[in-house]
Coordinates of C-alpha atoms in Angstrom, one line a residue:
X1 CA 92.5 265.5 -51.0
X2 CA 92.6 261.9 -52.0
X3 CA 89.7 259.7 -51.3
X4 CA 89.9 256.0 -50.9
X5 CA 88.2 253.8 -53.6
X6 CA 85.8 252.5 -51.1
X7 CA 84.7 256.0 -50.0
X8 CA 84.3 257.1 -53.6
X9 CA 82.3 254.1 -54.3
X10 CA 80.0 254.8 -51.4
X11 CA 79.5 258.4 -52.5
X12 CA 78.7 257.5 -56.1
X13 CA 76.2 255.0 -54.9
X14 CA 74.4 257.4 -52.7
X15 CA 74.3 260.1 -55.5
X16 CA 72.9 257.9 -58.2
X17 CA 69.3 256.9 -57.8
X18 CA 69.6 254.4 -60.5
X19 CA 71.9 252.2 -58.4
X20 CA 70.2 249.6 -56.3
X21 CA 71.3 247.7 -53.3
X22 CA 71.7 244.6 -55.3
X23 CA 74.1 246.4 -57.6
X24 CA 76.4 247.5 -54.7
X25 CA 79.9 245.8 -54.9
X26 CA 80.9 243.4 -52.1
X27 CA 83.6 244.7 -49.7
X28 CA 85.6 242.3 -47.5
X29 CA 85.2 243.0 -43.7
X30 CA 88.7 243.0 -42.2
X31 CA 87.3 242.5 -38.7
X32 CA 85.9 239.1 -39.1
X33 CA 82.6 238.6 -37.3
X34 CA 82.6 241.9 -35.5
X35 CA 79.0 243.0 -35.7
X36 CA 79.3 246.8 -35.2
X37 CA 78.4 249.6 -37.6
X38 CA 81.5 251.0 -39.3
X39 CA 80.6 254.5 -38.0
X40 CA 81.4 253.3 -34.4
X41 CA 85.0 253.6 -35.2
X42 CA 85.3 255.1 -38.7
X43 CA 84.1 258.5 -39.9
X44 CA 83.4 260.1 -43.3
X45 CA 86.2 262.5 -42.7
X46 CA 88.8 259.8 -42.5
X47 CA 88.7 256.1 -42.6
X48 CA 92.0 256.0 -40.8
X49 CA 92.9 256.4 -38.2
X50 CA 89.8 254.7 -36.6
X51 CA 88.6 256.1 -33.3
X52 CA 86.0 254.5 -31.0
X53 CA 82.9 256.6 -30.7
X54 CA 81.8 257.6 -27.2
X55 CA 78.6 255.8 -27.9
X56 CA 80.4 252.5 -28.0
X57 CA 79.7 250.4 -24.9
X58 CA 82.8 248.2 -24.4
X59 CA 81.2 246.5 -21.4
X60 CA 78.1 245.5 -23.3
X61 CA 79.7 244.8 -26.7
X62 CA 82.7 242.9 -25.4
X63 CA 81.5 241.9 -21.9
X64 CA 84.7 243.5 -20.6
X65 CA 84.2 246.9 -19.0
X66 CA 87.2 249.3 -19.3
X67 CA 87.9 250.5 -15.7
X68 CA 90.8 252.1 -13.9
X69 CA 94.0 252.1 -15.9
X70 CA 92.3 250.0 -18.7
X71 CA 90.3 253.1 -19.8
X72 CA 93.4 254.9 -21.0
X73 CA 95.0 251.9 -22.8
X74 CA 95.1 252.1 -26.6
X75 CA 92.9 249.5 -28.4
X76 CA 95.9 247.9 -30.1
X77 CA 97.5 247.2 -26.8
X78 CA 94.9 244.5 -26.3
X79 CA 93.6 244.0 -29.8
X80 CA 96.8 243.2 -31.6
X81 CA 95.0 242.1 -34.8
X82 CA 92.0 243.5 -36.7
X83 CA 89.9 240.6 -35.3
X84 CA 88.8 242.2 -32.0
X85 CA 87.1 239.2 -30.6
X86 CA 90.4 237.4 -30.4
X87 CA 91.6 239.6 -27.6
X88 CA 91.8 237.6 -24.3
X89 CA 89.6 238.5 -21.2
X90 CA 91.8 237.0 -18.5
X91 CA 94.7 239.0 -17.0
X92 CA 97.5 236.7 -18.0
X93 CA 96.4 237.1 -21.6
X94 CA 97.9 240.6 -21.5
X95 CA 100.0 240.6 -18.3
X96 CA 103.0 238.2 -18.1
X97 CA 102.9 236.4 -14.7
X98 CA 106.0 237.4 -12.8
X99 CA 105.3 234.9 -10.1
X100 CA 105.7 231.8 -12.3
X101 CA 102.3 230.5 -11.4
X102 CA 103.1 230.4 -7.6
X103 CA 100.0 232.5 -6.9
X104 CA 97.7 231.2 -9.6
X105 CA 96.2 233.2 -12.5
X106 CA 93.7 235.2 -10.5
X107 CA 95.5 238.5 -10.5
X108 CA 92.6 240.3 -8.9
X109 CA 93.5 238.7 -5.5
X110 CA 96.3 241.2 -5.2
X111 CA 96.1 243.6 -8.2
X112 CA 93.3 246.1 -9.2
X113 CA 92.5 247.9 -12.4
X114 CA 93.2 251.2 -10.7
X115 CA 96.8 250.3 -10.2
X116 CA 98.8 247.1 -10.8
X117 CA 100.8 247.8 -7.6
X118 CA 98.1 248.5 -4.9
X119 CA 99.6 248.0 -1.5
X120 CA 96.3 248.2 0.4
X121 CA 94.7 245.6 -1.8
X122 CA 97.8 243.4 -1.4
X123 CA 97.7 243.8 2.4
X124 CA 94.0 242.7 2.5
X125 CA 94.8 239.7 0.3
X126 CA 97.6 238.7 2.7
X127 CA 95.0 238.4 5.5
X128 CA 93.5 235.4 3.6
X129 CA 96.7 233.5 3.8
X130 CA 98.0 231.4 6.7
X131 CA 100.1 234.4 7.7
X132 CA 97.9 237.4 8.3
X133 CA 99.8 240.7 8.6
X134 CA 99.7 242.5 12.0
X135 CA 101.5 245.4 13.6
X136 CA 104.7 246.5 11.8
X137 CA 104.3 243.7 9.3
X138 CA 101.5 245.6 7.6
X139 CA 103.8 248.4 6.4
X140 CA 106.6 246.1 5.3
X141 CA 107.3 246.0 1.5
X142 CA 106.6 242.7 -0.1
X143 CA 110.2 242.4 -1.2
X144 CA 111.3 242.5 2.4
X145 CA 109.9 239.0 3.0
X146 CA 109.4 237.8 -0.6
X147 CA 113.0 238.5 -1.7
X148 CA 113.6 239.1 -5.4
X149 CA 115.6 236.3 -7.0
X150 CA 118.6 236.8 -9.2
X151 CA 116.3 236.7 -12.2
X152 CA 114.3 239.6 -10.7
X153 CA 111.4 237.5 -9.6
X154 CA 109.7 237.4 -6.1
X155 CA 109.2 234.1 -4.2
X156 CA 105.8 233.4 -2.6
X157 CA 105.1 229.7 -2.7
X158 CA 106.1 227.6 0.4
X159 CA 107.4 230.7 2.2
X160 CA 108.2 229.9 5.9
X161 CA 105.9 231.6 8.5
X162 CA 108.1 231.2 11.6
X163 CA 109.6 234.4 13.0
X164 CA 113.2 233.0 12.9
X165 CA 113.0 232.6 9.1
X166 CA 113.1 236.5 8.8
X167 CA 114.6 237.4 12.2
X168 CA 117.4 235.0 12.6
X169 CA 120.0 237.8 12.3
X170 CA 118.1 239.8 15.0
X171 CA 118.2 236.7 17.3
X172 CA 121.9 236.2 16.8
X173 CA 122.7 239.9 17.3
X174 CA 120.7 240.3 20.5
X175 CA 122.9 241.1 23.5
X176 CA 120.5 242.4 26.1
X177 CA 120.1 239.6 26.9
X178 CA 122.2 237.4 24.7
X179 CA 119.6 235.2 23.1
X180 CA 122.0 232.6 21.7
X181 CA 124.0 232.3 25.0
X182 CA 120.9 232.1 27.1
X183 CA 119.4 229.3 25.0
X184 CA 116.3 231.4 24.2
X185 CA 113.8 229.7 21.9
X186 CA 113.7 230.8 18.3
X187 CA 110.0 231.5 18.7
X188 CA 110.2 235.3 18.8
X189 CA 106.6 235.7 19.7
X190 CA 107.4 234.3 23.2
X191 CA 108.6 237.8 24.0
X192 CA 108.1 240.0 21.0
X193 CA 105.0 241.3 19.2
X194 CA 104.6 242.6 15.7
X195 CA 103.7 246.1 16.9
X196 CA 107.2 246.8 18.1
X197 CA 110.4 244.7 18.1
X198 CA 111.9 246.6 21.0
X199 CA 110.5 246.4 24.6
X200 CA 110.0 242.7 24.5
X201 CA 108.1 241.2 27.4
X202 CA 108.4 237.6 28.5
X203 CA 105.3 235.9 30.0
X204 CA 106.8 234.1 33.0
X205 CA 103.4 232.6 33.9
X206 CA 103.7 230.3 30.9
X207 CA 106.7 228.6 32.6
X208 CA 107.1 226.3 35.5
X209 CA 107.8 229.4 37.7
X210 CA 104.9 231.9 37.5
X211 CA 105.9 235.3 38.9
X212 CA 103.9 236.5 41.9
X213 CA 104.3 239.3 44.5
X214 CA 107.7 241.1 44.5
X215 CA 108.9 238.8 41.8
X216 CA 106.7 240.5 39.3
X217 CA 108.7 243.8 39.5
X218 CA 112.1 242.1 39.5
X219 CA 114.4 242.8 36.5
X220 CA 115.3 239.8 34.5
X221 CA 119.0 240.2 35.3
X222 CA 118.4 240.0 39.0
X223 CA 117.6 236.3 38.6
X224 CA 119.2 235.6 35.3
X225 CA 122.3 237.8 35.7
X226 CA 124.5 234.8 35.0
X227 CA 123.0 234.5 31.6
X228 CA 121.2 231.3 32.4
X229 CA 117.7 231.0 31.3
X230 CA 117.1 227.4 30.3
X231 CA 116.4 225.0 33.2
X232 CA 117.2 227.6 35.9
X233 CA 116.5 226.2 39.4
X234 CA 113.1 227.3 40.8
X235 CA 113.8 226.5 44.5
X236 CA 113.7 229.6 46.7
X237 CA 117.1 228.9 48.2
X238 CA 118.7 229.0 44.7
X239 CA 118.4 232.8 45.0
X240 CA 118.0 233.3 48.7
X241 CA 120.7 231.1 50.2
X242 CA 122.5 234.1 51.5
X243 CA 119.3 235.4 53.1
X244 CA 118.8 232.0 54.8
X245 CA 122.4 231.9 56.1
X246 CA 122.3 235.4 57.5
X247 CA 118.9 235.1 59.2
X248 CA 119.3 235.6 63.0
X249 CA 115.8 236.2 64.3
X250 CA 115.5 233.3 64.5
X251 CA 118.8 231.7 63.4
X252 CA 117.7 229.5 60.5
X253 CA 120.8 227.4 60.4
X254 CA 121.0 226.7 64.1
X255 CA 117.2 225.9 64.3
X256 CA 117.7 223.6 61.2
X257 CA 114.9 225.3 59.4
X258 CA 114.0 223.9 56.0
X259 CA 115.4 225.7 53.0
X260 CA 112.0 225.9 51.5
X261 CA 111.4 229.6 52.1
X262 CA 107.7 229.3 51.2
X263 CA 107.0 227.6 54.6
X264 CA 107.2 231.0 56.3
X265 CA 107.8 233.6 53.6
X266 CA 105.7 234.8 50.6
X267 CA 106.7 236.6 47.4
X268 CA 104.6 239.6 48.6
X269 CA 107.1 240.5 51.3
X270 CA 110.2 238.9 52.6
X271 CA 109.9 240.3 56.1
X272 CA 107.0 239.6 58.6
X273 CA 107.3 235.9 57.8
X274 CA 104.5 233.8 59.1
X275 CA 104.8 230.1 59.9
X276 CA 101.7 228.0 59.6
X277 CA 101.8 225.9 62.7
X278 CA 98.7 224.0 61.6
X279 CA 100.9 222.1 59.1
X280 CA 102.8 220.5 62.0
X281 CA 101.7 217.9 64.6
X282 CA 101.0 220.7 67.0
X283 CA 98.3 223.0 65.5
X284 CA 97.9 226.3 67.4
X285 CA 94.6 226.9 69.1
X286 CA 93.2 229.4 71.6
X287 CA 95.8 231.6 73.4
X288 CA 98.6 229.7 71.6
X289 CA 97.6 231.5 68.3
X290 CA 98.6 234.9 69.8
X291 CA 101.9 233.6 71.4
X292 CA 105.1 234.8 69.8
X293 CA 107.6 232.3 68.5
X294 CA 110.0 233.3 71.3
X295 CA 107.5 232.4 74.0
X296 CA 107.7 228.8 73.1
X297 CA 111.0 228.6 71.2
X298 CA 113.0 231.1 73.2
X299 CA 115.4 228.3 73.9
X300 CA 116.2 228.1 70.2
X301 CA 114.7 224.6 69.8
X302 CA 112.3 224.2 66.9
X303 CA 112.9 220.8 65.6
X304 CA 111.8 218.0 68.0
X305 CA 110.3 220.5 70.4
X306 CA 108.2 218.5 73.1
X307 CA 104.5 218.9 72.6
X308 CA 103.3 217.8 76.1
X309 CA 101.7 220.7 78.0
X310 CA 103.9 220.3 81.0
X311 CA 107.0 220.9 78.9
X312 CA 106.0 224.6 78.9
X313 CA 103.7 224.7 81.9
X314 CA 105.6 222.7 84.6
X315 CA 106.0 225.8 86.7
X316 CA 102.2 226.5 86.5
X317 CA 101.6 222.9 87.6
X318 CA 104.0 223.1 90.5
X319 CA 102.6 226.4 91.8
X320 CA 98.9 225.6 91.5
X321 CA 97.3 225.7 95.0
X322 CA 93.5 225.8 94.3
X323 CA 93.6 222.8 94.2
X324 CA 97.2 221.8 95.0
X325 CA 98.0 219.8 91.9
X326 CA 101.1 218.0 93.3
X327 CA 99.4 217.0 96.6
X328 CA 96.3 215.8 94.8
X329 CA 98.5 213.8 92.3
X330 CA 96.9 215.4 89.3
X331 CA 97.8 214.3 85.9
X332 CA 100.5 216.5 84.2
X333 CA 98.3 216.3 81.1
X334 CA 96.9 219.9 81.4
X335 CA 94.2 219.2 78.7
X336 CA 92.3 217.1 81.2
X337 CA 91.1 220.4 82.9
X338 CA 92.5 223.3 80.9
X339 CA 92.0 224.5 77.4
X340 CA 94.2 226.7 75.2
X341 CA 91.5 229.4 75.2
X342 CA 92.0 230.3 78.9
X343 CA 94.3 228.9 81.6
X344 CA 92.0 230.0 84.4
X345 CA 88.5 228.6 84.9
X346 CA 89.6 225.1 84.4
X347 CA 86.8 222.6 83.9
X348 CA 87.3 218.9 84.7
X349 CA 85.1 216.5 82.7
X350 CA 83.9 214.2 85.4
X351 CA 82.2 212.2 82.6
X352 CA 85.5 210.6 81.7
X353 CA 85.7 209.0 85.2
X354 CA 83.9 206.1 86.7
X355 CA 81.6 208.7 88.5
X356 CA 79.9 210.9 85.9
X357 CA 78.1 213.9 87.4
X358 CA 74.4 214.1 87.1
X359 CA 71.6 216.2 88.5
X360 CA 72.5 218.5 91.4
X361 CA 76.1 217.1 91.3
X362 CA 76.7 219.0 88.1
X363 CA 76.4 222.4 89.8
X364 CA 78.7 221.5 92.8
X365 CA 82.1 223.0 93.1
X366 CA 85.1 220.8 93.4
X367 CA 85.5 221.8 97.1
X368 CA 82.1 220.5 98.1
X369 CA 83.1 216.9 97.4
X370 CA 86.9 217.2 97.4
X371 CA 87.3 219.8 100.3
X372 CA 89.4 217.2 102.1
X373 CA 92.0 217.3 99.3
X374 CA 91.3 213.8 98.2
X375 CA 90.8 213.4 94.5
X376 CA 92.5 210.1 93.6
X377 CA 90.7 207.1 95.0
X378 CA 87.8 209.2 96.4
X379 CA 84.9 206.8 97.5
X380 CA 82.0 206.9 95.1
X381 CA 79.3 205.4 97.5
X382 CA 76.5 208.0 98.3
X383 CA 76.9 207.5 102.0
X384 CA 80.5 208.6 101.8
X385 CA 79.2 212.2 101.3
X386 CA 75.7 211.8 102.7
X387 CA 76.2 209.9 105.9
X388 CA 75.0 212.8 108.0
X389 CA 71.9 213.1 105.8
X390 CA 71.2 209.4 106.4
X391 CA 71.7 209.6 110.1
X392 CA 69.5 212.6 110.9
X393 CA 66.6 211.7 108.6
X394 CA 63.4 211.0 110.7
X395 CA 60.7 210.9 108.2
X396 CA 61.1 208.0 107.9
X397 CA 63.9 207.2 110.4
X398 CA 66.5 205.6 108.2
X399 CA 68.5 204.0 111.0
X400 CA 65.5 202.7 112.9
X401 CA 64.0 201.2 109.7
X402 CA 67.4 199.7 108.8
X403 CA 67.3 201.4 105.4
X404 CA 70.2 200.5 103.1
X405 CA 72.9 203.2 102.8
X406 CA 72.6 203.0 99.1
X407 CA 70.8 206.4 98.7
X408 CA 70.0 205.6 95.0
X409 CA 67.4 203.1 96.1
X410 CA 65.0 206.1 96.9
X411 CA 66.9 209.3 96.0
X412 CA 68.2 210.8 92.7
X413 CA 70.9 213.3 92.0
X414 CA 68.2 215.7 90.7
X415 CA 66.7 216.4 94.1
X416 CA 67.3 215.0 97.5
X417 CA 63.7 215.6 98.8
X418 CA 60.7 213.9 97.3
X419 CA 62.4 210.5 97.4
X420 CA 60.6 207.7 95.6
X421 CA 61.1 204.1 96.4
X422 CA 60.5 201.6 93.6
X423 CA 58.4 199.0 95.3
X424 CA 58.5 196.9 92.1
X425 CA 62.1 196.0 93.0
X426 CA 60.8 194.1 96.1
X427 CA 58.8 190.9 96.5
X428 CA 55.7 193.0 96.8
X429 CA 55.2 195.1 93.6
X430 CA 52.5 197.8 94.0
X431 CA 49.4 197.5 91.8
X432 CA 46.0 199.2 91.6
X433 CA 45.0 201.3 94.6
X434 CA 48.3 200.4 96.3
X435 CA 50.3 202.7 93.9
X436 CA 49.1 206.1 95.1
X437 CA 49.4 205.2 98.8
X438 CA 51.9 207.1 101.0
X439 CA 54.5 205.1 102.7
X440 CA 52.9 205.9 106.1
X441 CA 49.7 204.2 105.1
X442 CA 51.4 200.9 105.1
X443 CA 54.6 201.6 107.1
X444 CA 53.2 203.9 109.7
X445 CA 54.3 201.5 112.4
X446 CA 57.9 202.2 111.3
X447 CA 58.4 198.7 110.0
X448 CA 60.0 198.4 106.6
X449 CA 62.3 195.5 106.7
X450 CA 60.5 192.2 107.0
X451 CA 57.1 193.8 106.7
X452 CA 54.4 191.0 106.1
X453 CA 53.0 191.0 102.6
X454 CA 49.8 189.0 103.3
X455 CA 46.7 191.1 102.6
X456 CA 45.3 190.5 106.1
X457 CA 48.3 192.1 107.7
X458 CA 46.8 195.4 106.6
X459 CA 43.2 194.5 106.0
X460 CA 42.4 192.5 109.2
X461 CA 39.9 195.1 110.3
X462 CA 38.2 195.1 106.9
X463 CA 37.9 191.3 107.1
X464 CA 36.5 191.5 110.7
X465 CA 34.0 194.2 109.9
X466 CA 32.6 192.8 106.7
X467 CA 28.9 191.8 107.1
X468 CA 27.8 191.4 103.5
X469 CA 28.7 188.6 103.7
X470 CA 30.1 188.2 107.2
X471 CA 33.6 186.9 106.5
X472 CA 34.2 185.7 110.1
X473 CA 30.9 183.8 110.3
X474 CA 31.3 182.3 106.9
X475 CA 34.9 181.3 107.9
X476 CA 36.2 182.9 104.7
X477 CA 40.0 182.5 104.2
X478 CA 42.1 185.6 105.0
X479 CA 43.7 185.6 101.6
X480 CA 41.8 188.6 100.2
X481 CA 43.1 188.0 96.7
X482 CA 40.5 185.1 96.3
X483 CA 37.8 187.7 95.8
X484 CA 39.3 191.2 95.9
X485 CA 41.8 193.0 93.7
X486 CA 44.1 196.0 94.4
X487 CA 42.1 198.0 91.8
X488 CA 39.0 198.2 94.0
X489 CA 38.0 196.7 97.4
X490 CA 34.3 196.7 96.7
X491 CA 32.5 194.6 94.0
X492 CA 34.6 191.5 95.0
X493 CA 34.3 188.6 92.7
X494 CA 34.9 185.0 93.8
X495 CA 36.1 182.5 91.2
X496 CA 33.9 179.4 91.8
X497 CA 35.9 177.5 89.3
X498 CA 38.6 177.1 91.9
X499 CA 36.2 175.0 94.1
X500 CA 34.8 171.5 93.7
X501 CA 31.6 173.1 92.3
X502 CA 32.4 175.1 89.2
X503 CA 29.4 177.3 88.1
X504 CA 27.8 176.5 84.7
X505 CA 24.7 177.5 82.9
X506 CA 22.2 179.5 84.9
X507 CA 24.4 179.1 88.0
X508 CA 26.9 181.6 86.5
X509 CA 24.3 184.5 86.7
X510 CA 23.1 183.6 90.2
X511 CA 24.1 185.9 93.1
X512 CA 26.0 184.7 96.1
X513 CA 22.9 185.2 98.3
X514 CA 20.7 183.0 96.1
X515 CA 22.8 180.0 97.1
X516 CA 24.5 181.2 100.3
X517 CA 21.6 183.2 101.7
X518 CA 21.8 181.0 104.8
X519 CA 25.2 182.3 105.5
X520 CA 26.8 178.9 104.9
X521 CA 29.9 179.0 102.5
X522 CA 32.3 176.5 104.0
X523 CA 31.1 172.9 103.7
X524 CA 28.0 174.0 101.6
X525 CA 26.4 170.8 100.1
X526 CA 26.8 170.6 96.3
X527 CA 23.9 168.1 95.6
X528 CA 21.2 169.7 93.4
X529 CA 18.4 168.9 95.9
X530 CA 20.2 170.9 98.6
X531 CA 19.0 174.0 96.7
X532 CA 16.2 172.5 94.6
X533 CA 14.3 170.5 97.2
X534 CA 11.2 172.7 96.9
X535 CA 11.3 172.4 93.1
X536 CA 11.4 168.6 93.5
X537 CA 8.5 168.5 96.0
X538 CA 6.2 170.8 94.0
X539 CA 6.8 169.2 90.5
X540 CA 3.5 167.6 89.2
X541 CA 4.4 167.0 85.6
X542 CA 5.4 164.4 86.6
X543 CA 4.9 164.2 90.3
X544 CA 8.4 163.6 91.4
X545 CA 7.5 162.5 94.9
X546 CA 4.6 160.2 93.9
X547 CA 6.7 158.7 91.1
X548 CA 9.6 158.3 93.5
X549 CA 12.0 160.0 91.0
X550 CA 15.6 160.3 92.2
X551 CA 16.6 163.5 93.9
X552 CA 19.6 163.8 91.6
X553 CA 18.2 166.6 89.4
X554 CA 21.1 166.1 86.9
X555 CA 19.4 162.8 85.8
X556 CA 16.9 164.9 83.8
X557 CA 17.8 168.6 84.2
X558 CA 20.8 170.7 83.2
X559 CA 22.1 174.0 84.6
X560 CA 21.4 175.6 81.3
X561 CA 17.6 175.2 81.4
X562 CA 15.3 173.8 84.2
X563 CA 12.3 173.1 82.0
X564 CA 12.3 170.6 79.1
X565 CA 14.0 168.0 81.3
X566 CA 14.8 164.6 79.7
X567 CA 15.3 161.3 81.5
X568 CA 18.5 160.1 79.8
X569 CA 18.3 156.7 81.3
X570 CA 15.4 155.9 79.0
X571 CA 17.8 155.6 76.1
X572 CA 20.7 154.1 77.9
X573 CA 19.2 151.4 80.1
X574 CA 17.4 148.5 78.5
X575 CA 15.8 146.6 80.1
X576 CA 13.7 147.7 81.9
X577 CA 13.7 150.9 79.7
X578 CA 13.8 151.4 76.0
X579 CA 14.6 154.4 73.8
X580 CA 12.1 157.1 73.5
X581 CA 14.4 159.9 72.2
X582 CA 15.4 158.0 69.1
X583 CA 13.9 155.7 66.6
X584 CA 10.1 155.8 66.2
X585 CA 9.4 156.9 69.8
X586 CA 10.7 160.4 69.3
X587 CA 9.2 163.5 70.9
X588 CA 6.8 163.8 68.0
X589 CA 5.0 160.6 69.0
X590 CA 4.4 161.2 72.7
X591 CA 3.6 164.4 74.3
X592 CA 4.6 163.9 77.9
X593 CA 5.5 161.1 80.4
X594 CA 1.8 160.4 81.1
X595 CA 1.3 159.2 77.5
X596 CA 2.9 155.9 78.4
X597 CA 3.0 156.1 82.2
X598 CA -0.7 156.1 83.0
X599 CA -0.1 155.7 86.7
X600 CA 1.5 158.9 87.9
X601 CA 2.1 157.3 91.2
X602 CA 4.1 154.4 89.8
X603 CA 6.2 155.1 86.7
X604 CA 7.2 151.4 86.7
X605 CA 3.8 150.8 85.1
X606 CA 3.3 151.8 81.4
X607 CA 0.8 150.7 78.8
X608 CA 1.7 150.5 75.1
X609 CA -1.9 150.1 74.1
X610 CA -2.7 153.7 74.8
X611 CA -1.1 154.2 71.4
X612 CA -1.2 150.8 69.9
X613 CA -4.9 149.8 70.4
X614 CA -6.0 146.5 68.9
X615 CA -2.6 145.2 68.5
X616 CA -2.5 141.5 68.2
X617 CA -6.4 141.3 68.7
X618 CA -5.9 140.9 72.5
X619 CA -3.7 137.9 72.2
X620 CA -1.2 139.5 74.5
X621 CA -3.1 141.0 77.4
X622 CA 0.0 142.0 79.3
X623 CA 0.7 145.8 79.6
X624 CA 4.4 145.8 78.9
X625 CA 5.2 145.0 75.3
X626 CA 8.9 144.9 76.0
X627 CA 8.5 142.1 78.5
X628 CA 7.4 139.6 75.9
X629 CA 10.8 140.0 74.2
X630 CA 9.4 141.0 70.9
X631 CA 10.0 144.7 70.8
X632 CA 13.5 145.0 72.2
X633 CA 14.6 148.6 72.4
X634 CA 11.2 149.7 71.1
X635 CA 11.7 148.4 67.6
X636 CA 9.4 146.2 65.4
X637 CA 10.4 142.5 65.7

């Protein structure tokens, strides 16, 4: 067996202890910078061929794990030279791109290390494109859509995604129905799905004519049998003209019915058509709702049919006897009394007339007022119905009292009895105690019209019998209102301000007897002394009689206070008087009249020297200082 020089050299070196490391010859490494022990690939048995040891970790050493089909590939398939690190790590370094760069250099998007052609992986990759595979498309070979070129290459980039790009031949070959002749759109998904090409189903609800009712189950050819699909008319009559022409119950043509079948028919069922009368000017109500078409349109007239009640109910009007409509000249507008709910039990709304019914009138039957057969122009005055009531009434006797025949003056329609007369509408309104009186208390004599309104006409006896004070003796006027009110007869109050002697001051609180105790009212003197003569005679400070003071008490006194009298003339009349209520002769200087008037019997005499002793050293012996003309008005000269 021949050994290589290198091996022999190694063996000799190992067997000779005299050989040192420094003495070993240098051998060129043919693998460049590959830093792996030679034993990883070479063995002592044979240097060539080299085999990778199972202990070699390709993933760790080369950072490229060998997986799938790569595990069985020979080293030289990727490492074409002895310099291992020069081997590429990207797919295109080993695998020529058959797609001419249309899909990029990331082969792992479609291919795997398990198998270069992995249909499942390619299918999943397709879902990331703008055309995800669904239905039957999932099982289709790539070549079916990405056709191979003449050069044997597949086309991927800018591939059309519309159905027609692959199915144009299917579109052109379709005969049931003929797509091209019917002008069908090229968008196959309008009817087809990717699950199955056959059994296409068109969504009519996406058009201007959604299918409802019986239309849903109709075969396409029943409406599109002519092959027309685009812009087919949607009006009912376009399909149902024959049905319209042949209809006899009722005759559509004769009645001039509209050709819009939806007015009466629905897509659910053609028969049992129902017309909505509420869309017309004559909505059906009450018993009209249940009436059959023939009951009103039996004459075949539908268009322009009269809507007045009498157009159908003229016979009912003519034959009516309770009451007789013709005789009473009732209106032919049946709605005045009747309703569509029921013909019988008619109810006339009297509130629409000039005589609305109120109170007991509401419950009356028509015959109670119109028993004479008169309706039009019936008198509305109460007495036209109640003359007998007026005539026989005795409490009070209406005829004798000449009561008006207008019953509403006292009566109401609510109740005939318990009549109440509004006295406030007369020239004698009732007030106070007059309000609860019965009519008989004032009109017991049977007199109502022209009854006197003066108090004394009812109260003459009260006037005559009054003794506190005696009205007759005092010659009081018979106008009771001067002292009495209707609220109460007793506690009469006389307003003295209406006389020539208005009460003021203490006079206001005086009782009538204090001034009129003598029974004199009419012509009673108003001079103070007529009541105060005794006060005048008994006065001593000053003595009114001795001083010959005037009997006009108001000269010094007021009605507010009798004491504290002041002689006002003292300030107002100079000479012979001079002021004592102003200036230096005020109340604080003199105490009473006797301070200056030393002669209580003659107030014309006064002496200034009682206060001004020694004045002028006796040069002026006269008693009246004012007389000398020096102290005019009581002032210092």
